[in-house]
mmCIF file of C-alpha atoms in Angstrom:
data_model
loop_
_atom_site.group_PDB
_atom_site.id
_atom_site.type_symbol
_atom_site.label_atom_id
_atom_site.label_comp_id
_atom_site.label_asym_id
_atom_site.label_seq_id
_atom_site.Cartn_x
_atom_site.Cartn_y
_atom_site.Cartn_z
ATOM 1 C CA UNK A 121 -30.366 -3.693 124.167
ATOM 2 C CA UNK A 122 -31.190 -5.998 127.080
ATOM 3 C CA UNK A 123 -30.707 -9.102 124.938
ATOM 4 C CA UNK A 124 -27.377 -7.753 123.692
ATOM 5 C CA UNK A 125 -26.160 -7.219 127.267
ATOM 6 C CA UNK A 126 -27.212 -10.720 128.353
ATOM 7 C CA UNK A 127 -25.615 -12.311 125.264
ATOM 8 C CA UNK A 128 -22.331 -10.517 125.858
ATOM 9 C CA UNK A 129 -22.318 -11.510 129.526
ATOM 10 C CA UNK A 130 -23.023 -15.148 128.643
ATOM 11 C CA UNK A 131 -20.258 -15.162 126.024
ATOM 12 C CA UNK A 132 -17.679 -13.771 128.451
ATOM 13 C CA UNK A 133 -18.862 -16.123 131.201
ATOM 14 C CA UNK A 134 -18.540 -19.146 128.904
ATOM 15 C CA UNK A 135 -14.758 -18.710 128.930
ATOM 16 C CA UNK A 136 -14.686 -19.511 132.651
ATOM 17 C CA UNK A 137 -17.610 -21.885 133.247
ATOM 18 C CA UNK A 138 -19.534 -24.464 131.249
ATOM 19 C CA UNK A 139 -21.824 -23.443 128.433
ATOM 20 C CA UNK A 140 -24.894 -24.448 130.426
ATOM 21 C CA UNK A 141 -23.757 -22.264 133.309
ATOM 22 C CA UNK A 142 -23.101 -19.401 130.901
ATOM 23 C CA UNK A 143 -26.627 -19.709 129.490
ATOM 24 C CA UNK A 144 -28.076 -19.573 132.985
ATOM 25 C CA UNK A 145 -25.953 -16.556 133.838
ATOM 26 C CA UNK A 146 -27.050 -14.749 130.694
ATOM 27 C CA UNK A 147 -30.687 -15.527 131.468
ATOM 28 C CA UNK A 148 -30.329 -14.180 135.009
ATOM 29 C CA UNK A 149 -28.726 -10.969 133.732
ATOM 30 C CA UNK A 150 -31.574 -10.588 131.241
ATOM 31 C CA UNK A 151 -34.149 -10.924 134.030
ATOM 32 C CA UNK A 152 -32.346 -8.394 136.217
ATOM 33 C CA UNK A 153 -32.015 -5.787 133.459
ATOM 34 C CA UNK A 154 -35.603 -6.325 132.306
ATOM 35 C CA UNK A 155 -36.919 -5.991 135.849
ATOM 36 C CA UNK A 156 -34.967 -2.768 136.428
ATOM 37 C CA UNK A 157 -36.037 -1.359 133.066
ATOM 38 C CA UNK A 158 -39.740 -1.954 133.692
ATOM 39 C CA UNK A 159 -39.535 -0.585 137.228
ATOM 40 C CA UNK A 160 -38.007 2.624 135.852
ATOM 41 C CA UNK A 161 -40.128 2.807 132.692
ATOM 42 C CA UNK A 162 -43.561 2.411 134.299
ATOM 43 C CA UNK A 163 -43.448 5.519 136.555
ATOM 44 C CA UNK A 164 -41.670 7.602 133.903
ATOM 45 C CA UNK A 165 -44.368 6.780 131.351
ATOM 46 C CA UNK A 166 -47.036 8.178 133.655
ATOM 47 C CA UNK A 167 -49.129 11.081 132.359
ATOM 48 C CA UNK A 168 -48.764 12.880 135.684
ATOM 49 C CA UNK A 169 -45.677 15.066 135.293
ATOM 50 C CA UNK A 170 -45.499 15.762 139.016
ATOM 51 C CA UNK A 171 -45.214 12.039 139.769
ATOM 52 C CA UNK A 172 -42.518 11.691 137.129
ATOM 53 C CA UNK A 173 -40.447 14.489 138.668
ATOM 54 C CA UNK A 174 -40.823 13.085 142.189
ATOM 55 C CA UNK A 175 -39.904 9.588 141.022
ATOM 56 C CA UNK A 176 -36.843 10.863 139.162
ATOM 57 C CA UNK A 177 -35.629 12.730 142.244
ATOM 58 C CA UNK A 178 -36.101 9.661 144.473
ATOM 59 C CA UNK A 179 -34.402 7.429 141.933
ATOM 60 C CA UNK A 180 -31.472 9.780 141.631
ATOM 61 C CA UNK A 181 -31.023 10.039 145.370
ATOM 62 C CA UNK A 182 -31.408 6.309 145.961
ATOM 63 C CA UNK A 183 -29.241 4.853 143.231
ATOM 64 C CA UNK A 184 -27.017 7.908 142.615
ATOM 65 C CA UNK A 185 -27.798 7.828 138.914
ATOM 66 C CA UNK A 186 -25.935 10.555 137.114
ATOM 67 C CA UNK A 187 -27.670 12.345 134.274
ATOM 68 C CA UNK A 188 -24.502 12.583 132.233
ATOM 69 C CA UNK A 189 -25.215 12.799 128.475
ATOM 70 C CA UNK A 190 -22.740 9.961 127.889
ATOM 71 C CA UNK A 191 -24.649 7.316 129.903
ATOM 72 C CA UNK A 192 -27.197 4.915 128.331
ATOM 73 C CA UNK A 193 -29.674 5.719 131.114
ATOM 74 C CA UNK A 194 -29.819 9.309 129.853
ATOM 75 C CA UNK A 195 -30.285 8.099 126.280
ATOM 76 C CA UNK A 196 -33.174 5.921 127.451
ATOM 77 C CA UNK A 197 -34.904 8.788 129.248
ATOM 78 C CA UNK A 198 -34.406 11.095 126.256
ATOM 79 C CA UNK A 199 -35.720 8.413 123.903
ATOM 80 C CA UNK A 200 -38.836 8.011 126.049
ATOM 81 C CA UNK A 201 -39.342 11.762 125.710
ATOM 82 C CA UNK A 202 -39.208 11.481 121.901
ATOM 83 C CA UNK A 203 -35.565 12.310 121.243
ATOM 84 C CA UNK A 204 -34.349 10.746 117.980
ATOM 85 C CA UNK A 205 -30.713 11.125 119.018
ATOM 86 C CA UNK A 206 -31.312 9.146 122.214
ATOM 87 C CA UNK A 207 -32.865 6.272 120.263
ATOM 88 C CA UNK A 208 -30.030 6.401 117.728
ATOM 89 C CA UNK A 209 -27.394 6.130 120.456
ATOM 90 C CA UNK A 210 -29.220 3.140 122.012
ATOM 91 C CA UNK A 211 -29.443 1.358 118.652
ATOM 92 C CA UNK A 212 -25.786 2.057 117.937
ATOM 93 C CA UNK A 213 -24.739 0.715 121.338
ATOM 94 C CA UNK A 214 -26.877 -2.405 120.861
ATOM 95 C CA UNK A 215 -25.324 -3.026 117.441
ATOM 96 C CA UNK A 216 -21.846 -2.591 118.912
ATOM 97 C CA UNK A 217 -22.587 -5.136 121.653
ATOM 98 C CA UNK A 218 -23.883 -7.650 119.092
ATOM 99 C CA UNK A 219 -20.773 -7.228 116.938
ATOM 100 C CA UNK A 220 -18.521 -7.568 119.984
ATOM 101 C CA UNK A 221 -20.324 -10.755 121.028
ATOM 102 C CA UNK A 222 -19.934 -12.180 117.529
ATOM 103 C CA UNK A 223 -16.223 -11.393 117.439
ATOM 104 C CA UNK A 224 -15.683 -13.053 120.818
ATOM 105 C CA UNK A 225 -17.540 -16.167 119.704
ATOM 106 C CA UNK A 226 -15.349 -16.627 116.617
ATOM 107 C CA UNK A 227 -12.364 -17.677 118.700
ATOM 108 C CA UNK A 228 -14.236 -20.248 120.773
ATOM 109 C CA UNK A 229 -14.301 -23.985 120.156
ATOM 110 C CA UNK A 230 -17.791 -25.430 120.566
ATOM 111 C CA UNK A 231 -16.799 -28.959 119.589
ATOM 112 C CA UNK A 232 -17.717 -31.485 122.250
ATOM 113 C CA UNK A 233 -14.947 -34.046 122.651
ATOM 114 C CA UNK A 234 -15.287 -37.347 124.405
ATOM 115 C CA UNK A 235 -13.494 -37.416 127.688
ATOM 116 C CA UNK A 236 -10.595 -39.851 127.751
ATOM 117 C CA UNK A 237 -10.210 -39.921 131.501
ATOM 118 C CA UNK A 238 -12.745 -41.639 133.664
ATOM 119 C CA UNK A 239 -14.481 -39.791 136.422
ATOM 120 C CA UNK A 240 -15.183 -41.452 139.714
ATOM 121 C CA UNK A 241 -18.901 -41.268 140.290
ATOM 122 C CA UNK A 242 -20.210 -41.799 143.778
ATOM 123 C CA UNK A 243 -23.706 -43.251 143.783
ATOM 124 C CA UNK A 244 -25.857 -42.047 146.641
ATOM 125 C CA UNK A 245 -29.325 -43.481 147.324
ATOM 126 C CA UNK A 246 -32.221 -41.017 147.369
ATOM 127 C CA UNK A 247 -35.694 -41.341 148.801
ATOM 128 C CA UNK A 248 -37.297 -39.897 145.632
ATOM 129 C CA UNK A 249 -35.055 -40.914 142.719
ATOM 130 C CA UNK A 250 -37.591 -40.146 139.979
ATOM 131 C CA UNK A 251 -38.246 -36.646 141.282
ATOM 132 C CA UNK A 252 -34.507 -36.014 141.574
ATOM 133 C CA UNK A 253 -34.041 -37.213 138.007
ATOM 134 C CA UNK A 254 -36.691 -34.759 136.813
ATOM 135 C CA UNK A 255 -35.017 -32.002 138.830
ATOM 136 C CA UNK A 256 -31.733 -32.714 137.050
ATOM 137 C CA UNK A 257 -33.577 -32.660 133.736
ATOM 138 C CA UNK A 258 -35.105 -29.327 134.723
ATOM 139 C CA UNK A 259 -31.706 -27.766 135.465
ATOM 140 C CA UNK A 260 -30.280 -29.168 132.249
ATOM 141 C CA UNK A 261 -32.334 -26.814 130.053
ATOM 142 C CA UNK A 262 -31.677 -23.080 130.709
ATOM 143 C CA UNK A 263 -34.963 -22.188 129.004
ATOM 144 C CA UNK A 264 -36.817 -23.576 132.014
ATOM 145 C CA UNK A 265 -35.320 -20.797 134.124
ATOM 146 C CA UNK A 266 -36.952 -18.289 131.798
ATOM 147 C CA UNK A 267 -40.334 -20.024 132.017
ATOM 148 C CA UNK A 268 -40.318 -19.960 135.805
ATOM 149 C CA UNK A 269 -38.713 -16.537 136.182
ATOM 150 C CA UNK A 270 -40.989 -14.736 133.737
ATOM 151 C CA UNK A 271 -44.172 -16.222 135.212
ATOM 152 C CA UNK A 272 -43.091 -14.857 138.604
ATOM 153 C CA UNK A 273 -41.531 -11.518 137.627
ATOM 154 C CA UNK A 274 -44.155 -10.360 135.126
ATOM 155 C CA UNK A 275 -47.073 -10.336 137.616
ATOM 156 C CA UNK A 276 -44.832 -8.665 140.198
ATOM 157 C CA UNK A 277 -43.892 -5.982 137.663
ATOM 158 C CA UNK A 278 -47.581 -5.389 136.957
ATOM 159 C CA UNK A 279 -48.026 -4.309 140.574
ATOM 160 C CA UNK A 280 -46.129 -1.119 139.674
ATOM 161 C CA UNK A 281 -48.828 -0.086 137.173
ATOM 162 C CA UNK A 282 -51.987 -1.827 138.427
ATOM 163 C CA UNK A 283 -53.536 -1.766 141.872
ATOM 164 C CA UNK A 284 -55.942 -4.647 141.264
ATOM 165 C CA UNK A 285 -54.350 -7.835 142.663
ATOM 166 C CA UNK A 286 -57.224 -9.969 141.385
ATOM 167 C CA UNK A 287 -56.589 -9.026 137.743
ATOM 168 C CA UNK A 288 -52.872 -9.640 138.223
ATOM 169 C CA UNK A 289 -53.569 -13.090 139.637
ATOM 170 C CA UNK A 290 -55.717 -13.972 136.608
ATOM 171 C CA UNK A 291 -52.849 -12.821 134.369
ATOM 172 C CA UNK A 292 -50.433 -15.041 136.296
ATOM 173 C CA UNK A 293 -52.736 -18.026 135.870
ATOM 174 C CA UNK A 294 -52.969 -17.335 132.130
ATOM 175 C CA UNK A 295 -49.175 -17.267 131.834
ATOM 176 C CA UNK A 296 -48.924 -20.524 133.757
ATOM 177 C CA UNK A 297 -51.448 -21.981 131.329
ATOM 178 C CA UNK A 298 -48.804 -21.654 128.623
ATOM 179 C CA UNK A 299 -45.722 -22.563 130.628
ATOM 180 C CA UNK A 300 -46.968 -25.655 132.501
ATOM 181 C CA UNK A 301 -47.460 -27.578 129.213
ATOM 182 C CA UNK A 302 -44.123 -26.336 127.878
ATOM 183 C CA UNK A 303 -42.259 -27.451 131.007
ATOM 184 C CA UNK A 304 -44.017 -30.823 131.035
ATOM 185 C CA UNK A 305 -43.261 -31.366 127.356
ATOM 186 C CA UNK A 306 -39.620 -30.444 127.944
ATOM 187 C CA UNK A 307 -39.239 -32.990 130.746
ATOM 188 C CA UNK A 308 -40.926 -35.640 128.603
ATOM 189 C CA UNK A 309 -38.613 -34.901 125.666
ATOM 190 C CA UNK A 310 -35.441 -35.157 127.732
ATOM 191 C CA UNK A 311 -36.726 -38.409 129.233
ATOM 192 C CA UNK A 312 -37.325 -39.888 125.785
ATOM 193 C CA UNK A 313 -33.875 -38.822 124.585
ATOM 194 C CA UNK A 314 -32.066 -40.038 127.701
ATOM 195 C CA UNK A 315 -33.962 -43.314 128.183
ATOM 196 C CA UNK A 316 -35.217 -44.467 124.761
ATOM 197 C CA UNK A 317 -35.821 -47.967 126.181
ATOM 198 C CA UNK A 318 -38.074 -47.545 129.244
ATOM 199 C CA UNK A 319 -38.052 -51.289 129.968
ATOM 200 C CA UNK A 320 -34.420 -51.029 131.073
ATOM 201 C CA UNK A 321 -35.392 -48.652 133.890
ATOM 202 C CA UNK A 322 -36.411 -50.433 137.119
ATOM 203 C CA UNK A 323 -39.679 -48.570 137.479
ATOM 204 C CA UNK A 324 -43.256 -48.846 136.302
ATOM 205 C CA UNK A 325 -43.370 -47.071 132.879
ATOM 206 C CA UNK A 326 -46.616 -45.251 133.606
ATOM 207 C CA UNK A 327 -45.231 -44.158 136.984
ATOM 208 C CA UNK A 328 -42.170 -42.727 135.265
ATOM 209 C CA UNK A 329 -44.417 -40.699 132.971
ATOM 210 C CA UNK A 330 -46.698 -39.451 135.738
ATOM 211 C CA UNK A 331 -43.757 -38.070 137.721
ATOM 212 C CA UNK A 332 -43.287 -35.534 134.907
ATOM 213 C CA UNK A 333 -46.331 -33.729 136.283
ATOM 214 C CA UNK A 334 -45.019 -33.226 139.825
ATOM 215 C CA UNK A 335 -42.351 -30.587 139.221
ATOM 216 C CA UNK A 336 -44.452 -28.294 136.948
ATOM 217 C CA UNK A 337 -47.408 -28.513 139.326
ATOM 218 C CA UNK A 338 -45.374 -27.701 142.440
ATOM 219 C CA UNK A 339 -43.395 -24.913 140.756
ATOM 220 C CA UNK A 340 -46.309 -22.940 139.344
ATOM 221 C CA UNK A 341 -48.489 -23.580 142.387
ATOM 222 C CA UNK A 342 -45.827 -21.914 144.517
ATOM 223 C CA UNK A 343 -45.694 -18.994 142.075
ATOM 224 C CA UNK A 344 -49.488 -18.673 142.211
ATOM 225 C CA UNK A 345 -49.332 -18.583 146.007
ATOM 226 C CA UNK A 346 -46.705 -15.815 145.949
ATOM 227 C CA UNK A 347 -48.564 -13.537 143.533
ATOM 228 C CA UNK A 348 -51.879 -14.152 145.330
ATOM 229 C CA UNK A 349 -50.670 -12.806 148.683
ATOM 230 C CA UNK A 350 -52.074 -9.260 148.047
ATOM 231 C CA UNK A 351 -55.450 -10.724 147.045
ATOM 232 C CA UNK A 352 -55.525 -12.898 150.171
ATOM 233 C CA UNK A 353 -54.720 -9.869 152.336
ATOM 234 C CA UNK A 354 -57.643 -7.949 150.817
ATOM 235 C CA UNK A 355 -60.051 -10.903 150.906
ATOM 236 C CA UNK A 356 -58.933 -13.823 153.140
ATOM 237 C CA UNK A 357 -61.631 -16.098 151.707
ATOM 238 C CA UNK A 358 -59.819 -15.930 148.361
ATOM 239 C CA UNK A 359 -57.529 -18.707 149.566
ATOM 240 C CA UNK A 360 -60.491 -21.110 149.211
ATOM 241 C CA UNK A 361 -60.578 -20.409 145.475
ATOM 242 C CA UNK A 362 -56.801 -20.338 145.017
ATOM 243 C CA UNK A 363 -56.471 -23.744 146.678
ATOM 244 C CA UNK A 364 -57.823 -25.335 143.477
ATOM 245 C CA UNK A 365 -55.115 -23.893 141.220
ATOM 246 C CA UNK A 366 -52.654 -26.780 141.880
ATOM 247 C CA UNK A 367 -55.311 -29.183 140.620
ATOM 248 C CA UNK A 368 -55.714 -27.014 137.505
ATOM 249 C CA UNK A 369 -51.976 -27.087 136.826
ATOM 250 C CA UNK A 370 -51.905 -30.828 137.453
ATOM 251 C CA UNK A 371 -54.704 -31.306 134.919
ATOM 252 C CA UNK A 372 -52.806 -29.220 132.341
ATOM 253 C CA UNK A 373 -49.702 -31.324 132.874
ATOM 254 C CA UNK A 374 -51.688 -34.554 132.534
ATOM 255 C CA UNK A 375 -53.375 -33.295 129.375
ATOM 256 C CA UNK A 376 -49.968 -32.434 127.911
ATOM 257 C CA UNK A 377 -48.720 -35.964 128.536
ATOM 258 C CA UNK A 378 -51.901 -37.344 126.997
ATOM 259 C CA UNK A 379 -51.335 -35.326 123.808
ATOM 260 C CA UNK A 380 -47.698 -36.410 123.618
ATOM 261 C CA UNK A 381 -48.525 -40.083 124.111
ATOM 262 C CA UNK A 382 -51.370 -39.905 121.617
ATOM 263 C CA UNK A 383 -48.835 -39.195 118.883
ATOM 264 C CA UNK A 384 -45.621 -41.101 119.714
ATOM 265 C CA UNK A 385 -44.128 -40.276 116.288
ATOM 266 C CA UNK A 386 -43.972 -36.586 117.192
ATOM 267 C CA UNK A 387 -40.688 -34.889 116.240
ATOM 268 C CA UNK A 388 -38.813 -34.363 119.522
ATOM 269 C CA UNK A 389 -35.954 -32.402 117.944
ATOM 270 C CA UNK A 390 -38.054 -29.250 117.577
ATOM 271 C CA UNK A 391 -38.164 -26.577 120.239
ATOM 272 C CA UNK A 392 -41.928 -26.232 119.977
ATOM 273 C CA UNK A 393 -43.035 -29.805 120.524
ATOM 274 C CA UNK A 394 -46.684 -28.940 120.999
ATOM 275 C CA UNK A 395 -48.678 -27.645 118.043
ATOM 276 C CA UNK A 396 -50.236 -24.199 117.971
ATOM 277 C CA UNK A 397 -53.790 -25.480 118.294
ATOM 278 C CA UNK A 398 -52.782 -27.611 121.282
ATOM 279 C CA UNK A 399 -51.312 -24.599 123.075
ATOM 280 C CA UNK A 400 -54.373 -22.483 122.242
ATOM 281 C CA UNK A 401 -56.682 -25.216 123.511
ATOM 282 C CA UNK A 402 -54.884 -25.458 126.854
ATOM 283 C CA UNK A 403 -54.644 -21.673 127.199
ATOM 284 C CA UNK A 404 -58.362 -21.255 126.510
ATOM 285 C CA UNK A 405 -59.227 -24.049 128.947
ATOM 286 C CA UNK A 406 -57.037 -22.484 131.644
ATOM 287 C CA UNK A 407 -58.602 -19.037 131.338
ATOM 288 C CA UNK A 408 -62.125 -20.488 131.191
ATOM 289 C CA UNK A 409 -61.746 -22.691 134.275
ATOM 290 C CA UNK A 410 -59.865 -20.016 136.240
ATOM 291 C CA UNK A 411 -62.540 -17.443 135.412
ATOM 292 C CA UNK A 412 -65.343 -19.785 136.466
ATOM 293 C CA UNK A 413 -63.646 -20.572 139.771
ATOM 294 C CA UNK A 414 -61.865 -17.386 140.684
ATOM 295 C CA UNK A 415 -63.594 -14.554 138.830
ATOM 296 C CA UNK A 416 -67.165 -15.726 139.399
ATOM 297 C CA UNK A 417 -66.455 -16.798 142.970
ATOM 298 C CA UNK A 418 -64.515 -13.626 143.758
ATOM 299 C CA UNK A 419 -67.248 -11.342 142.417
ATOM 300 C CA UNK A 420 -69.838 -13.327 144.343
ATOM 301 C CA UNK A 421 -68.002 -12.896 147.646
ATOM 302 C CA UNK A 422 -67.301 -9.211 146.923
ATOM 303 C CA UNK A 423 -70.974 -8.580 146.201
ATOM 304 C CA UNK A 424 -72.067 -10.279 149.402
ATOM 305 C CA UNK A 425 -69.627 -8.032 151.260
ATOM 306 C CA UNK A 426 -71.118 -4.962 149.535
ATOM 307 C CA UNK A 427 -68.091 -3.917 147.465
ATOM 308 C CA UNK A 428 -69.595 -4.525 143.996
ATOM 309 C CA UNK A 429 -72.407 -1.988 143.751
ATOM 310 C CA UNK A 430 -73.227 -2.899 140.144
ATOM 311 C CA UNK A 431 -73.994 -6.504 141.068
ATOM 312 C CA UNK A 432 -76.005 -5.591 144.142
ATOM 313 C CA UNK A 433 -78.853 -4.553 141.841
ATOM 314 C CA UNK A 434 -78.794 -7.978 140.161
ATOM 315 C CA UNK A 435 -78.785 -9.708 143.535
ATOM 316 C CA UNK A 436 -81.796 -7.726 144.729
ATOM 317 C CA UNK A 437 -83.672 -8.123 141.422
ATOM 318 C CA UNK A 438 -83.080 -11.852 140.859
ATOM 319 C CA UNK A 439 -81.467 -13.416 143.933
ATOM 320 C CA UNK A 440 -82.027 -17.008 142.775
ATOM 321 C CA UNK A 441 -80.111 -16.475 139.513
ATOM 322 C CA UNK A 442 -77.392 -14.519 141.301
ATOM 323 C CA UNK A 443 -76.721 -17.216 143.895
ATOM 324 C CA UNK A 444 -77.001 -19.954 141.274
ATOM 325 C CA UNK A 445 -74.291 -18.345 139.130
ATOM 326 C CA UNK A 446 -72.072 -17.305 142.034
ATOM 327 C CA UNK A 447 -72.091 -20.752 143.624
ATOM 328 C CA UNK A 448 -72.890 -22.941 140.632
ATOM 329 C CA UNK A 449 -70.108 -21.852 138.256
ATOM 330 C CA UNK A 450 -67.204 -22.439 140.698
ATOM 331 C CA UNK A 451 -68.762 -25.714 141.867
ATOM 332 C CA UNK A 452 -69.226 -26.944 138.292
ATOM 333 C CA UNK A 453 -65.639 -26.003 137.384
ATOM 334 C CA UNK A 454 -64.217 -27.781 140.440
ATOM 335 C CA UNK A 455 -66.226 -30.940 139.708
ATOM 336 C CA UNK A 456 -65.007 -30.888 136.098
ATOM 337 C CA UNK A 457 -61.428 -30.484 137.328
ATOM 338 C CA UNK A 458 -61.700 -33.554 139.539
ATOM 339 C CA UNK A 459 -63.392 -35.694 136.880
ATOM 340 C CA UNK A 460 -61.008 -34.707 134.070
ATOM 341 C CA UNK A 461 -57.980 -35.253 136.292
ATOM 342 C CA UNK A 462 -59.064 -38.800 137.087
ATOM 343 C CA UNK A 463 -59.934 -39.443 133.432
ATOM 344 C CA UNK A 464 -56.595 -38.331 131.982
ATOM 345 C CA UNK A 465 -54.609 -39.982 134.755
ATOM 346 C CA UNK A 466 -56.241 -43.318 133.958
ATOM 347 C CA UNK A 467 -55.681 -42.840 130.212
ATOM 348 C CA UNK A 468 -51.993 -42.057 130.731
ATOM 349 C CA UNK A 469 -51.513 -45.168 132.866
ATOM 350 C CA UNK A 470 -53.046 -47.387 130.204
ATOM 351 C CA UNK A 471 -51.236 -45.685 127.321
ATOM 352 C CA UNK A 472 -47.882 -45.760 129.121
ATOM 353 C CA UNK A 473 -48.151 -49.451 129.950
ATOM 354 C CA UNK A 474 -49.211 -50.263 126.387
ATOM 355 C CA UNK A 475 -46.426 -48.245 124.718
ATOM 356 C CA UNK A 476 -43.658 -49.334 127.077
ATOM 357 C CA UNK A 477 -44.603 -52.902 127.575
#
């Protein structure tokens, strides 16, 4: 249903703006409808009937939602209650929207013609031309909006059902562990398609490759900072552990470039440029390092503060082992982060210079 609404909106919007703009508009509509759906669904799916009634009354008074039997919102609520007719109406409406979108697309011309007229292009110098080029590459692919938007919205949506900000932060880091490599690989692919001959670009080839790590690292580090605000409010010392997440994302981006350069004959026409085992390896590494830094360090600080009663017994029984694990695991993970970052950065410089020159 949500996909059908976003597809129809994008198809109608494509008649007035460019296809890239229509894709972005459809993606934004999908995010908005998904966010609203999950905000409504989570309280209504609660087992506490009193909370459901109170939430429904507040929602009705706030948004003036009518419970008319002809509205899809009523069908959704009835379907959540087990009504077959409500689900049937939703499926029928979704099918109608898909058919309508298909009929509208039949009359559109998707052929890309070469422009006969010449456009006057004004060249303006920039202080960071490589970063601006990557930013233009980023905006060129509408899928990147989904990668960034979902990694931010999904942890925020989880706050409606979970009260543990630390678990939500770990979930956000795990999502970023998948999307940082995908965004880095996307920027690398567009670079290879746009500039197949790197020697013609007045820049060090390895420097051009390493700039592909800046935008993914900054983007997901900012997202991690946003979703970690509740955890920092509860435990201010958490910011010491979160400060190492940008280095983790930078390492993931470097490792992605290393895998791509290790196999230059990789098919760049596919959507999934990275193999399944490569994605699983980076996801496992992300969760492992984040758990060693954040989970072990967070539990250690919580136990010292007296919040974790289960671990207080371990601390009193074997204090040497407790302090060794609480301090040693985060320290070991941080040292490995620094060493691996320097290792892969040096490998990429040598591989980039060898391939491009």
